[in-house]
Every structure is written in structure tokens, then in C-alpha cells.
Amino acid sequence: MTAELSTIVDFIRYGASRFAGAGLTFGHSYDNALDEATHLVLWALHMPHDLSPNYGHAKLVADERNTILALIERRITERKPVAYLTGEAWFAGLLFKVNESVLVPRSPIAELIQSSFSPWLDDVDIERALDLCTGSGCIGIAMASHNPGWQVDIVDISPAALELAQANVRFQDVQDRVRVIESDLFNGLQGEVYDLIVTNPPYVTEQEFADLPPEYGHEPALGLKAGHDGLDFALRILAAAPAHLSEQGLLIVEVGESEHALAALLPRIPFTWIEFNVGQMGVFALDRRDLVAHANEIHAALQARS
């Protein structure tokens, strides 16, 4: 049957059909079978991701066909996200190296980076920024790439993640303005102060984690699990952030579906839930002033969990 496949378009269509028919779960950089198949086929052919459609009817040689068919079968049988099969993923318009020591880059924060965090930072002069729980380094490196005047620290507790993040720093050639630090949240950042802190910490509840599709089983649980309500890390960040924010500093945190639990737990805090092009995505902004004003509530909520 596959002998009838000959062109790039044939293999993209075939891959998408196989993926859809196998009932795969999408959401790791791509949200549909066609985009995943396109990425996989073009990567296997060493072609650019924005290849002109004019090349779609180019015919493949036998080795190319066999390579692509093998990758399609692996995606289906192993349920491994395409990013892990190719070792790369796009984020905020930039290409990053990825492996199974980090989550596949997919945060909606990419949209904020590409829009220069407007309107949140329209009248703010940023000198130092922090990407906490950096994983692959995608958020912090993208911030530095899109804002050459910023000095950015990227922080994670995982040595394996930081090794990959350092490789991405070199890959994107931002060594002069990105520093890689191993730390359990803020514990290793004593005395460090930032104008902007951006973080996509673990926020998956224990029940959600148990129910995740097989694709997510390839990702490190350390980057996903966050207790019974998904707030184990978010609360620690809220409590410690004021000491690391400048007077006019801003904190941006992604908590995903745990947004509702956070709003219910701390109803008096004026979280600003950011609207993205596709709607609200569980990302809030909060300035240092409000963090300080509500510090007692935050610490009480955190202490109640211990």
C-alpha cells in the first residue's frame, strides 16, 4: 500500500491520516495531526519548516520513504510526541533542542514574548528578567532573543534540564545575556532582584496526572505534578517573589487549569488573568505592590499545606 506514496505531500497526508486514525493525542507544540505530520516529514528530509508548497510534489527516494515510514510507525506505537522523535521544537518563532529531560515547549507565554509583553511592560524599563522553572530554557532564551537589552537568568532544579538549556543558550547565541543557574525555585537566588519574573512551573494535579494520555508519559513528572490542586509550586513562588522583584517589578505565572483553584484559595488577590488570541489560558500577571499587600494571605495559604 505504501508503495503508492511518492511525493512530500503524499507522505504528509499519509502521516496525518495514520495519526488521526490511531487516536493519538496532540498538544506538544502542535494541536492537530496534519501539523505534526508536516513537521515530521520535513525534518526527516532536512527541509525547512516553511518550505514552499511548490516543492510538495517532489518525489522521494527509497531511503527517504523508509525513514519517514519508520518515524510514522514510532509516533503511533510509542505514542512519543514528534518533538522527542526529532529532538527539536519551535517556540516564540525560535527553534529549540529538546529531549525527554524537559517538557516540550508549548506555553502561551510565547505570545506575550512575541508581543513584547504589551501592554504589561509598555511603560516599564526592563534590565533584568528571570525565567523560573526554565526546562529547555525556551522562555528565558526567547525573552533575551526578542529583547537584546535584557539580562536574563534561567533557573531550574534539574541538572539534566539545565544541560539542555545551556545547549540552547549556545544554539541561539545568547551567551552574553543569559545566565544558567541551578536552584530549587528561589533558594539559590539570594540577593538577586529582577524587573520581570516569568514562570511556567508544574501545575498538574495528582488526578489530572493520573489521567494524562500516554504522550505525556514521555515527559518528566517533575515538570508536571504539583499536588492535589496543582498549586504546590505557584504558592511558593507567590510567597517568595517579592524579595526578588524590583519596586515596579512584575510577576507572570502560568497555572493552567489550576487557575480556578488559585482564585478560590486567594479570592482577595487581584490576579489579572491574561487574554490570549485563543482566549484565557491560565496565565496571570501580578505586580510586586499587590504581592506585598497580600503577603499575609499568601503565607497563610502556604503554611496551611505543610
Tab-separated table of C-alpha atoms in Angstrom:
chain	number	residue	atom	x	y	z
A	1	MET	CA	0.000	0.000	0.000
A	2	THR	CA	2.728	2.491	0.913
A	3	ALA	CA	4.412	1.813	-2.447
A	4	GLU	CA	1.828	4.155	-3.926
A	5	LEU	CA	3.245	7.063	-1.904
A	6	SER	CA	5.854	9.079	-3.753
A	7	THR	CA	5.772	12.836	-3.029
A	8	ILE	CA	6.243	15.048	0.034
A	9	VAL	CA	2.536	15.826	0.044
A	10	ASP	CA	1.721	12.107	-0.175
A	11	PHE	CA	3.704	11.354	2.961
A	12	ILE	CA	2.356	14.327	4.900
A	13	ARG	CA	-1.200	13.282	4.043
A	14	TYR	CA	-0.459	9.645	4.852
A	15	GLY	CA	1.123	10.517	8.188
A	16	ALA	CA	-1.765	12.764	9.169
A	17	SER	CA	-4.274	10.077	8.260
A	18	ARG	CA	-2.407	7.421	10.236
A	19	PHE	CA	-2.085	9.712	13.271
A	20	ALA	CA	-5.757	10.632	13.233
A	21	GLY	CA	-6.834	7.035	12.709
A	22	ALA	CA	-4.661	5.835	15.601
A	23	GLY	CA	-6.389	8.211	18.006
A	24	LEU	CA	-3.196	9.958	19.036
A	25	THR	CA	-3.232	12.902	21.425
A	26	PHE	CA	-1.841	16.215	20.204
A	27	GLY	CA	-0.769	19.228	22.230
A	28	HIS	CA	3.025	19.098	22.240
A	29	SER	CA	3.839	22.088	20.017
A	30	TYR	CA	1.031	21.102	17.625
A	31	ASP	CA	-2.668	20.577	18.196
A	32	ASN	CA	-3.523	18.505	15.136
A	33	ALA	CA	-2.378	15.523	13.086
A	34	LEU	CA	-1.600	17.462	9.901
A	35	ASP	CA	0.860	19.867	11.532
A	36	GLU	CA	2.622	17.023	13.351
A	37	ALA	CA	2.945	15.034	10.138
A	38	THR	CA	4.281	18.080	8.302
A	39	HIS	CA	6.938	18.677	10.954
A	40	LEU	CA	7.968	15.028	10.959
A	41	VAL	CA	8.226	14.679	7.177
A	42	LEU	CA	10.107	17.941	6.591
A	43	TRP	CA	12.508	17.203	9.456
A	44	ALA	CA	13.243	13.743	8.051
A	45	LEU	CA	14.031	15.320	4.686
A	46	HIS	CA	16.249	18.022	6.241
A	47	MET	CA	13.986	20.647	4.740
A	48	PRO	CA	12.989	23.985	6.318
A	49	HIS	CA	9.719	24.115	8.256
A	50	ASP	CA	8.454	26.885	5.957
A	51	LEU	CA	9.206	25.010	2.758
A	52	SER	CA	7.368	26.456	-0.219
A	53	PRO	CA	4.314	24.444	-1.325
A	54	ASN	CA	5.953	24.406	-4.768
A	55	TYR	CA	8.101	21.528	-3.517
A	56	GLY	CA	5.159	19.495	-2.289
A	57	HIS	CA	5.099	17.263	-5.356
A	58	ALA	CA	8.812	16.477	-5.282
A	59	LYS	CA	9.303	12.710	-5.298
A	60	LEU	CA	11.225	10.916	-2.563
A	61	VAL	CA	13.912	8.283	-2.981
A	62	ALA	CA	13.641	4.885	-1.302
A	63	ASP	CA	15.797	5.732	1.734
A	64	GLU	CA	13.753	8.863	2.414
A	65	ARG	CA	10.487	6.963	2.165
A	66	ASN	CA	11.706	4.276	4.553
A	67	THR	CA	12.942	6.822	7.090
A	68	ILE	CA	9.628	8.653	7.119
A	69	LEU	CA	7.552	5.480	7.354
A	70	ALA	CA	9.636	4.301	10.305
A	71	LEU	CA	9.111	7.621	12.122
A	72	ILE	CA	5.366	7.489	11.498
A	73	GLU	CA	5.231	3.995	12.990
A	74	ARG	CA	7.223	5.100	16.041
A	75	ARG	CA	4.874	8.015	16.637
A	76	ILE	CA	1.954	5.602	16.639
A	77	THR	CA	3.391	2.623	18.518
A	78	GLU	CA	5.426	4.532	21.111
A	79	ARG	CA	2.978	7.438	21.477
A	80	LYS	CA	6.028	9.668	21.675
A	81	PRO	CA	5.500	13.351	20.779
A	82	VAL	CA	7.058	14.369	17.478
A	83	ALA	CA	9.323	16.855	19.258
A	84	TYR	CA	11.061	13.974	21.028
A	85	LEU	CA	11.387	11.992	17.804
A	86	THR	CA	13.023	14.927	16.024
A	87	GLY	CA	14.825	16.430	19.029
A	88	GLU	CA	13.542	19.906	18.287
A	89	ALA	CA	10.572	22.203	18.786
A	90	TRP	CA	9.590	25.740	17.812
A	91	PHE	CA	8.738	28.340	20.447
A	92	ALA	CA	8.173	32.088	20.018
A	93	GLY	CA	9.495	31.868	16.474
A	94	LEU	CA	12.736	30.166	17.548
A	95	LEU	CA	13.985	26.603	17.205
A	96	PHE	CA	14.986	24.758	20.398
A	97	LYS	CA	16.670	21.459	21.107
A	98	VAL	CA	14.508	19.153	23.240
A	99	ASN	CA	14.775	15.735	24.840
A	100	GLU	CA	12.872	13.767	27.456
A	101	SER	CA	14.582	15.557	30.338
A	102	VAL	CA	12.339	18.587	29.699
A	103	LEU	CA	8.749	19.335	28.781
A	104	VAL	CA	8.068	20.026	25.126
A	105	PRO	CA	7.890	23.850	24.742
A	106	ARG	CA	4.256	24.893	24.319
A	107	SER	CA	3.414	27.707	26.755
A	108	PRO	CA	1.057	30.509	25.672
A	109	ILE	CA	3.670	32.829	27.175
A	110	ALA	CA	5.277	32.652	23.717
A	111	GLU	CA	2.568	35.033	22.529
A	112	LEU	CA	3.459	37.520	25.265
A	113	ILE	CA	7.131	37.377	24.337
A	114	GLN	CA	6.432	37.996	20.666
A	115	SER	CA	4.166	40.932	21.518
A	116	SER	CA	6.818	42.469	23.819
A	117	PHE	CA	4.571	41.763	26.823
A	118	SER	CA	2.277	44.587	25.713
A	119	PRO	CA	0.509	46.265	27.430
A	120	TRP	CA	2.070	44.968	30.662
A	121	LEU	CA	5.531	46.374	30.009
A	122	ASP	CA	4.709	49.279	27.696
A	123	ASP	CA	5.991	51.893	30.160
A	124	VAL	CA	8.481	49.738	32.072
A	125	ASP	CA	12.244	49.708	31.592
A	126	ILE	CA	13.422	46.106	31.947
A	127	GLU	CA	17.069	45.454	32.706
A	128	ARG	CA	16.965	42.038	34.402
A	129	ALA	CA	14.472	39.207	33.869
A	130	LEU	CA	14.119	35.720	35.319
A	131	ASP	CA	12.721	32.546	33.785
A	132	LEU	CA	11.959	30.290	36.755
A	133	CYS	CA	11.451	26.543	36.134
A	134	THR	CA	13.046	27.020	32.734
A	135	GLY	CA	13.232	23.415	31.464
A	136	SER	CA	14.623	23.684	27.943
A	137	GLY	CA	15.288	27.375	28.511
A	138	CYS	CA	12.756	28.354	25.866
A	139	ILE	CA	11.013	31.181	27.739
A	140	GLY	CA	14.129	32.902	29.039
A	141	ILE	CA	16.131	32.455	25.843
A	142	ALA	CA	13.218	33.757	23.774
A	143	MET	CA	12.944	36.784	26.076
A	144	ALA	CA	16.631	37.520	25.558
A	145	SER	CA	16.441	36.949	21.798
A	146	HIS	CA	13.480	39.276	21.364
A	147	ASN	CA	14.877	41.858	23.803
A	148	PRO	CA	18.635	42.207	23.251
A	149	GLY	CA	18.944	44.798	26.018
A	150	TRP	CA	17.768	42.422	28.752
A	151	GLN	CA	19.941	40.326	31.034
A	152	VAL	CA	18.099	37.068	31.698
A	153	ASP	CA	18.655	34.337	34.273
A	154	ILE	CA	17.166	30.912	33.544
A	155	VAL	CA	16.695	28.632	36.541
A	156	ASP	CA	15.760	25.011	37.141
A	157	ILE	CA	16.268	22.329	39.787
A	158	SER	CA	17.101	19.606	37.245
A	159	PRO	CA	20.769	19.280	36.173
A	160	ALA	CA	19.691	17.376	33.054
A	161	ALA	CA	17.304	20.163	32.073
A	162	LEU	CA	19.968	22.795	32.660
A	163	GLU	CA	22.454	20.912	30.494
A	164	LEU	CA	19.963	21.106	27.640
A	165	ALA	CA	19.115	24.739	28.445
A	166	GLN	CA	22.817	25.611	28.265
A	167	ALA	CA	22.997	23.913	24.864
A	168	ASN	CA	20.059	26.057	23.725
A	169	VAL	CA	21.770	29.198	25.006
A	170	ARG	CA	24.714	28.386	22.764
A	171	PHE	CA	22.436	27.325	19.895
A	172	GLN	CA	20.647	30.688	19.970
A	173	ASP	CA	23.927	32.562	20.562
A	174	VAL	CA	22.760	34.481	23.635
A	175	GLN	CA	25.623	33.571	25.984
A	176	ASP	CA	26.371	37.251	26.567
A	177	ARG	CA	22.976	37.943	28.143
A	178	VAL	CA	21.623	34.643	29.506
A	179	ARG	CA	22.901	33.017	32.696
A	180	VAL	CA	22.010	29.412	33.604
A	181	ILE	CA	21.524	28.691	37.323
A	182	GLU	CA	20.653	25.520	39.229
A	183	SER	CA	18.166	26.300	42.000
A	184	ASP	CA	15.054	24.976	43.725
A	185	LEU	CA	12.816	27.914	42.834
A	186	PHE	CA	14.354	30.988	44.555
A	187	ASN	CA	16.527	29.077	47.052
A	188	GLY	CA	19.724	29.615	45.083
A	189	LEU	CA	18.969	33.209	44.139
A	190	GLN	CA	19.708	35.020	47.388
A	191	GLY	CA	20.155	38.750	46.755
A	192	GLU	CA	19.069	38.566	43.107
A	193	VAL	CA	16.460	41.145	42.068
A	194	TYR	CA	14.587	41.303	38.761
A	195	ASP	CA	12.281	43.719	36.967
A	196	LEU	CA	10.330	40.810	35.463
A	197	ILE	CA	9.855	37.243	36.658
A	198	VAL	CA	8.176	34.817	34.240
A	199	THR	CA	7.499	31.233	35.223
A	200	ASN	CA	5.737	28.169	33.908
A	201	PRO	CA	6.040	25.893	36.956
A	202	PRO	CA	4.492	22.433	37.399
A	203	TYR	CA	0.719	22.814	37.864
A	204	VAL	CA	-0.884	19.455	37.033
A	205	THR	CA	-2.983	17.989	39.848
A	206	GLU	CA	-2.434	14.437	41.050
A	207	GLN	CA	-5.709	13.298	39.491
A	208	GLU	CA	-5.017	15.069	36.195
A	209	PHE	CA	-1.578	13.484	36.064
A	210	ALA	CA	-3.058	10.014	36.549
A	211	ASP	CA	-5.478	10.653	33.678
A	212	LEU	CA	-2.977	12.069	31.169
A	213	PRO	CA	-2.734	10.373	27.736
A	214	PRO	CA	0.366	8.240	27.007
A	215	GLU	CA	2.128	11.070	25.154
A	216	TYR	CA	2.629	12.908	28.442
A	217	GLY	CA	4.264	9.855	29.988
A	218	HIS	CA	7.405	10.661	27.989
A	219	GLU	CA	7.748	13.996	29.784
A	220	PRO	CA	9.435	14.308	33.205
A	221	ALA	CA	6.872	14.083	36.012
A	222	LEU	CA	8.998	16.657	37.865
A	223	GLY	CA	7.864	19.262	35.350
A	224	LEU	CA	4.159	18.424	35.641
A	225	LYS	CA	2.985	17.273	39.093
A	226	ALA	CA	2.030	19.913	41.650
A	227	GLY	CA	-0.067	18.327	44.391
A	228	HIS	CA	-3.773	17.754	44.867
A	229	ASP	CA	-4.820	21.135	43.435
A	230	GLY	CA	-1.859	21.957	41.207
A	231	LEU	CA	-0.701	24.842	43.401
A	232	ASP	CA	2.273	23.420	45.304
A	233	PHE	CA	4.765	25.489	43.318
A	234	ALA	CA	2.630	28.517	42.478
A	235	LEU	CA	2.098	29.311	46.156
A	236	ARG	CA	5.805	29.040	46.937
A	237	ILE	CA	6.530	31.393	44.052
A	238	LEU	CA	3.925	33.926	45.207
A	239	ALA	CA	5.348	33.885	48.733
A	240	ALA	CA	8.983	34.333	47.744
A	241	ALA	CA	8.705	36.569	44.664
A	242	PRO	CA	8.520	39.995	46.397
A	243	ALA	CA	12.069	39.624	47.734
A	244	HIS	CA	13.303	39.142	44.156
A	245	LEU	CA	11.281	41.832	42.386
A	246	SER	CA	12.322	45.446	41.936
A	247	GLU	CA	9.986	48.151	43.231
A	248	GLN	CA	7.990	48.251	39.982
A	249	GLY	CA	8.592	44.573	39.214
A	250	LEU	CA	6.049	42.282	37.560
A	251	LEU	CA	5.386	38.570	38.100
A	252	ILE	CA	3.832	36.454	35.330
A	253	VAL	CA	2.861	32.873	36.189
A	254	GLU	CA	1.226	30.082	34.186
A	255	VAL	CA	-1.013	27.809	36.271
A	256	GLY	CA	-3.216	26.318	33.545
A	257	GLU	CA	-6.382	24.620	34.745
A	258	SER	CA	-5.354	25.305	38.363
A	259	GLU	CA	-6.443	28.912	37.780
A	260	HIS	CA	-9.819	28.238	39.405
A	261	ALA	CA	-8.294	26.628	42.492
A	262	LEU	CA	-5.912	29.558	42.925
A	263	ALA	CA	-8.635	32.183	42.563
A	264	ALA	CA	-10.791	30.325	45.094
A	265	LEU	CA	-7.934	29.910	47.563
A	266	LEU	CA	-6.870	33.576	47.420
A	267	PRO	CA	-10.053	35.468	46.471
A	268	ARG	CA	-8.850	38.901	47.629
A	269	ILE	CA	-5.721	38.979	45.478
A	270	PRO	CA	-6.251	40.984	42.252
A	271	PHE	CA	-4.888	38.457	39.774
A	272	THR	CA	-5.015	39.767	36.219
A	273	TRP	CA	-5.815	36.766	34.014
A	274	ILE	CA	-4.288	37.420	30.613
A	275	GLU	CA	-6.349	37.041	27.462
A	276	PHE	CA	-4.537	35.468	24.522
A	277	ASN	CA	-5.575	35.284	20.884
A	278	VAL	CA	-7.276	31.959	21.604
A	279	GLY	CA	-8.772	33.117	24.916
A	280	GLN	CA	-7.786	32.813	28.553
A	281	MET	CA	-5.044	30.230	29.172
A	282	GLY	CA	-4.459	30.203	32.930
A	283	VAL	CA	-1.691	32.828	32.987
A	284	PHE	CA	-1.802	35.722	35.437
A	285	ALA	CA	0.134	38.932	35.989
A	286	LEU	CA	0.662	40.462	39.424
A	287	ASP	CA	2.893	43.352	40.424
A	288	ARG	CA	5.121	43.493	43.475
A	289	ARG	CA	2.888	46.023	45.196
A	290	ASP	CA	-0.035	43.595	45.289
A	291	LEU	CA	2.175	40.696	46.318
A	292	VAL	CA	3.404	42.689	49.304
A	293	ALA	CA	-0.086	43.918	50.214
A	294	HIS	CA	-1.410	40.349	50.329
A	295	ALA	CA	1.690	38.647	51.722
A	296	ASN	CA	-0.055	37.509	54.913
A	297	GLU	CA	-2.791	35.710	52.971
A	298	ILE	CA	-0.289	34.038	50.683
A	299	HIS	CA	1.904	32.834	53.539
A	300	ALA	CA	-1.120	31.586	55.481
A	301	ALA	CA	-2.316	29.570	52.479
A	302	LEU	CA	1.175	28.153	52.003
A	303	GLN	CA	1.626	27.269	55.667
A	304	ALA	CA	-1.752	25.523	55.760
A	305	ARG	CA	-0.416	22.984	53.250
A	306	SER	CA	2.595	21.932	55.335
